[in-house]
XYZ file of C-alpha atoms in Angstrom:
299
model
C -39.213 72.637 6.623
C -38.385 68.940 6.935
C -41.102 68.023 4.420
C -39.626 70.434 1.928
C -36.149 68.968 2.437
C -37.491 65.451 1.877
C -39.093 66.470 -1.422
C -35.797 68.093 -2.404
C -33.852 64.817 -1.751
C -36.415 62.745 -3.665
C -36.223 65.184 -6.532
C -32.433 65.020 -6.551
C -32.381 61.209 -6.656
C -35.047 61.183 -9.380
C -32.937 63.578 -11.402
C -29.894 61.294 -11.034
C -31.898 58.288 -12.216
C -33.176 60.257 -15.212
C -29.555 60.949 -16.108
C -28.851 57.221 -16.614
C -29.853 55.214 -19.685
C -32.959 53.045 -19.969
C -33.148 49.560 -18.532
C -32.298 46.549 -20.742
C -34.802 44.033 -22.047
C -34.822 40.732 -20.164
C -35.318 37.203 -21.469
C -37.524 34.661 -19.691
C -34.428 33.143 -18.105
C -33.310 36.542 -16.814
C -36.749 37.264 -15.331
C -36.787 33.869 -13.544
C -33.376 34.540 -12.023
C -34.364 38.068 -10.974
C -37.550 36.768 -9.384
C -35.568 34.263 -7.301
C -33.135 36.991 -6.232
C -35.949 39.428 -5.360
C -37.660 36.827 -3.189
C -34.421 36.457 -1.234
C -33.969 40.246 -0.921
C -37.534 40.665 0.328
C -37.593 37.746 2.727
C -33.997 37.414 3.892
C -32.000 34.141 4.067
C -34.216 31.075 4.247
C -33.016 27.488 4.621
C -29.352 28.450 4.286
C -29.743 30.241 0.934
C -27.731 33.376 0.281
C -29.650 34.996 -2.545
C -27.501 33.402 -5.218
C -28.750 31.797 -8.422
C -27.064 28.529 -9.385
C -26.538 27.435 -12.974
C -25.340 24.021 -14.128
C -21.991 24.683 -15.743
C -21.834 24.179 -19.489
C -25.559 23.949 -20.168
C -26.205 27.635 -20.903
C -24.620 31.073 -20.630
C -25.729 32.693 -17.340
C -26.759 36.340 -17.205
C -25.507 38.398 -14.291
C -27.718 41.445 -13.682
C -26.090 44.280 -11.721
C -27.572 47.573 -10.571
C -26.070 51.020 -10.243
C -25.645 50.972 -6.487
C -25.022 47.248 -5.858
C -22.059 45.078 -6.853
C -22.709 41.548 -8.090
C -20.401 38.556 -8.268
C -19.736 35.190 -9.886
C -18.460 32.561 -7.431
C -16.056 29.931 -8.743
C -15.405 26.399 -7.531
C -13.352 26.119 -4.312
C -9.694 25.502 -5.103
C -9.980 27.007 -8.583
C -7.441 29.687 -9.539
C -8.037 32.496 -12.047
C -5.589 32.787 -14.939
C -7.287 35.632 -16.812
C -10.427 37.786 -17.181
C -11.714 39.524 -20.307
C -14.691 41.930 -20.341
C -16.219 43.281 -23.544
C -16.847 46.774 -22.140
C -13.969 47.823 -19.902
C -14.897 51.512 -20.033
C -18.235 51.219 -18.226
C -17.717 48.047 -16.165
C -15.222 47.602 -13.335
C -13.970 44.172 -12.304
C -12.377 43.047 -9.067
C -11.420 39.688 -7.527
C -12.139 38.658 -3.947
C -11.886 35.408 -2.050
C -13.256 33.654 1.012
C -11.825 30.725 2.930
C -8.243 29.505 3.091
C -6.237 26.571 1.781
C -8.243 23.898 -0.027
C -11.471 25.789 0.847
C -10.339 29.064 -0.712
C -13.030 30.263 -3.135
C -12.534 33.107 -5.601
C -15.295 35.520 -6.594
C -15.262 37.883 -9.576
C -17.055 41.137 -8.674
C -18.671 43.359 -11.355
C -19.969 46.922 -11.071
C -21.556 48.974 -13.907
C -21.322 52.746 -14.272
C -24.688 53.142 -16.036
C -28.031 51.388 -16.528
C -28.984 49.650 -19.758
C -25.481 48.295 -20.385
C -25.020 44.952 -22.053
C -21.743 43.112 -22.545
C -20.094 39.785 -21.799
C -17.191 38.438 -19.747
C -14.858 35.446 -20.000
C -13.183 34.059 -16.884
C -10.261 31.672 -17.437
C -9.239 29.359 -14.594
C -6.998 26.391 -13.925
C -9.983 24.085 -14.528
C -12.298 25.635 -17.111
C -13.485 28.744 -18.966
C -16.610 30.605 -17.815
C -18.749 32.713 -20.163
C -21.156 35.282 -18.696
C -23.602 37.814 -20.049
C -23.599 41.111 -18.128
C -26.602 43.445 -17.891
C -27.079 46.581 -15.791
C -30.410 47.833 -14.387
C -31.345 50.909 -12.391
C -32.666 48.975 -9.395
C -32.853 45.219 -10.034
C -29.832 43.001 -9.442
C -28.638 39.427 -8.849
C -26.317 39.353 -5.826
C -24.390 36.267 -6.850
C -24.228 33.659 -9.586
C -22.917 30.224 -8.645
C -22.351 27.005 -10.562
C -22.940 23.310 -10.090
C -20.585 20.996 -11.940
C -21.374 17.727 -13.716
C -19.062 14.814 -12.983
C -15.985 15.020 -15.185
C -14.200 11.613 -15.113
C -11.107 13.010 -16.806
C -10.864 15.888 -14.321
C -11.363 13.514 -11.388
C -8.612 11.245 -12.763
C -6.210 14.161 -13.182
C -6.927 15.428 -9.667
C -6.428 11.938 -8.222
C -3.172 11.529 -10.122
C -1.980 14.944 -8.900
C -2.788 14.003 -5.287
C -0.938 10.681 -5.612
C 2.109 12.379 -7.123
C 2.065 15.040 -4.402
C 1.855 12.367 -1.698
C 4.757 10.456 -3.269
C 6.852 13.634 -3.417
C 6.085 14.416 0.229
C 6.912 10.867 1.301
C 10.130 10.906 -0.694
C 11.074 14.259 0.782
C 10.364 12.966 4.291
C 12.517 9.877 3.694
C 15.407 11.919 2.341
C 15.140 14.533 5.068
C 15.149 11.817 7.720
C 18.710 10.798 6.768
C 19.844 14.375 6.156
C 20.396 14.120 2.378
C 19.539 16.172 -0.676
C 17.388 14.341 -3.223
C 19.327 15.694 -6.212
C 22.507 13.990 -4.888
C 21.023 10.480 -4.758
C 21.560 7.537 -7.112
C 18.710 4.993 -7.239
C 20.214 2.688 -9.910
C 20.000 -0.490 -7.829
C 18.157 -3.730 -8.543
C 16.925 -6.341 -6.076
C 16.767 -10.080 -6.796
C 16.591 -13.356 -4.872
C 14.174 -14.346 -2.138
C 11.218 -12.355 -0.774
C 11.462 -12.409 3.028
C 9.418 -10.058 5.198
C 12.485 -7.814 5.619
C 13.184 -7.503 1.858
C 14.311 -3.869 1.236
C 11.883 -1.502 -0.415
C 14.496 1.015 -1.548
C 18.253 1.315 -2.120
C 20.058 4.550 -2.962
C 23.509 6.059 -2.568
C 25.457 9.280 -2.386
C 29.039 9.638 -3.584
C 30.293 8.132 -0.348
C 27.575 6.045 1.300
C 24.801 3.610 0.435
C 21.388 3.482 2.171
C 19.182 0.391 2.323
C 15.618 1.021 3.452
C 13.546 -1.772 4.980
C 9.751 -2.024 5.289
C 8.057 -0.280 8.187
C 7.843 -2.488 11.250
C 11.139 -4.366 10.747
C 12.810 -4.551 14.149
C 16.475 -4.750 15.076
C 16.362 -8.507 15.735
C 14.911 -9.157 12.281
C 17.547 -7.379 10.183
C 19.744 -9.637 8.033
C 23.527 -9.953 7.766
C 25.055 -7.626 5.156
C 28.037 -8.589 2.953
C 29.607 -7.228 -0.223
C 30.701 -9.503 -3.068
C 33.710 -8.458 -5.187
C 34.627 -10.323 -8.405
C 37.277 -8.083 -9.927
C 40.957 -8.324 -8.884
C 40.178 -10.353 -5.766
C 38.362 -13.290 -7.317
C 34.888 -13.880 -5.947
C 35.236 -12.805 -2.329
C 32.770 -11.984 0.419
C 33.913 -8.816 2.120
C 32.977 -7.190 5.399
C 31.997 -3.532 5.377
C 31.223 -0.920 7.952
C 27.537 -0.133 8.303
C 25.144 1.213 10.887
C 21.513 0.427 11.642
C 19.331 3.501 11.954
C 15.702 3.759 13.023
C 13.959 6.943 11.906
C 10.223 7.712 11.861
C 9.255 4.046 12.098
C 11.627 2.987 9.296
C 14.854 0.974 9.529
C 17.881 1.864 7.377
C 21.308 0.370 6.793
C 23.824 3.182 6.341
C 26.781 1.584 4.538
C 30.193 3.243 4.305
C 31.244 3.263 0.656
C 29.677 2.044 -2.598
C 29.445 -1.440 -4.086
C 28.580 -3.206 -7.316
C 26.922 -6.192 -5.644
C 25.942 -7.063 -2.091
C 23.873 -9.636 -0.253
C 21.482 -9.559 2.677
C 21.265 -12.977 4.356
C 19.181 -14.435 7.178
C 18.765 -17.959 8.493
C 20.848 -21.075 7.792
C 20.371 -24.346 5.971
C 16.864 -24.832 4.642
C 15.718 -21.587 6.276
C 18.377 -19.495 4.580
C 17.037 -16.499 2.664
C 19.106 -14.070 0.611
C 18.415 -10.872 -1.298
C 20.992 -9.671 -3.833
C 21.499 -5.943 -4.442
C 23.130 -5.103 -7.786
C 24.201 -1.688 -9.035
C 22.765 -1.038 -12.538
C 24.046 2.462 -13.117
C 26.275 1.557 -16.068
C 29.936 2.425 -15.533
C 31.445 1.812 -12.142
C 31.081 4.883 -9.858
C 34.375 6.654 -9.227
C 34.117 6.050 -5.482
C 34.103 2.281 -6.106
C 37.527 2.393 -7.704
C 40.163 1.896 -5.095
C 37.494 1.224 -2.449
C 39.179 -0.378 0.539
C 37.084 -3.193 1.897
C 37.961 -5.605 4.711
C 38.506 -9.193 3.605
């Protein structure tokens, strides 16, 4: 009874295979790739391999062989994002996208599955870094589990990635600086110029809101090292040195002067006589800010 049932199952499967089309013809490259994949299937993972076949990107068009009852995939470079996929035969091939890893290690895989044997088409995968071209073949039983790519050094790509990282770091640092004093970056005016001496405490940044001015000193400047701050006014008063209200703030290892009001020119001074050092801060934003008009300073 059981023997008869076994023959019935074999006959049913054979009938299903006969229903599908004939297998495609393989090139020498296809046969080499299939041989490597079959060795992995027969022997299991060896030396950390996963049954994939790796092609050097750009040197040739890889062929991905899929079978009727096994999906196959093309693995992209970690960090690469897909912007589009086009397949020549969308009626008899299904396409899906999966991923492994998270963050910078996230790797996308494009998964293909044929509905018949003997199918031949192609696929284009568009990403944020490059365009992949693949040949797709379907076989009754043979398949390549995964196609991967190695990438030649691209100096232009490396330069763009480095530039993007630098810009991202600068944006994060700028955001951290602005957040540390509780301000919104779109409200800030950076139109200030520094001149004069170059002491160790020379400011590295000056910016203002509509009501206050912030002077940022290099990391490591301590309270005892900060200079004296004065504002110079030429208009209406003659050339006068004026006192202003300001506070010294230490946030995340950085020292700030938080000055009440705005100014056209100010000085930071330390030392006396031959050891005197001064840095001049001049507003270069064109017309005088509205908050400067009628500003009440102490004389």
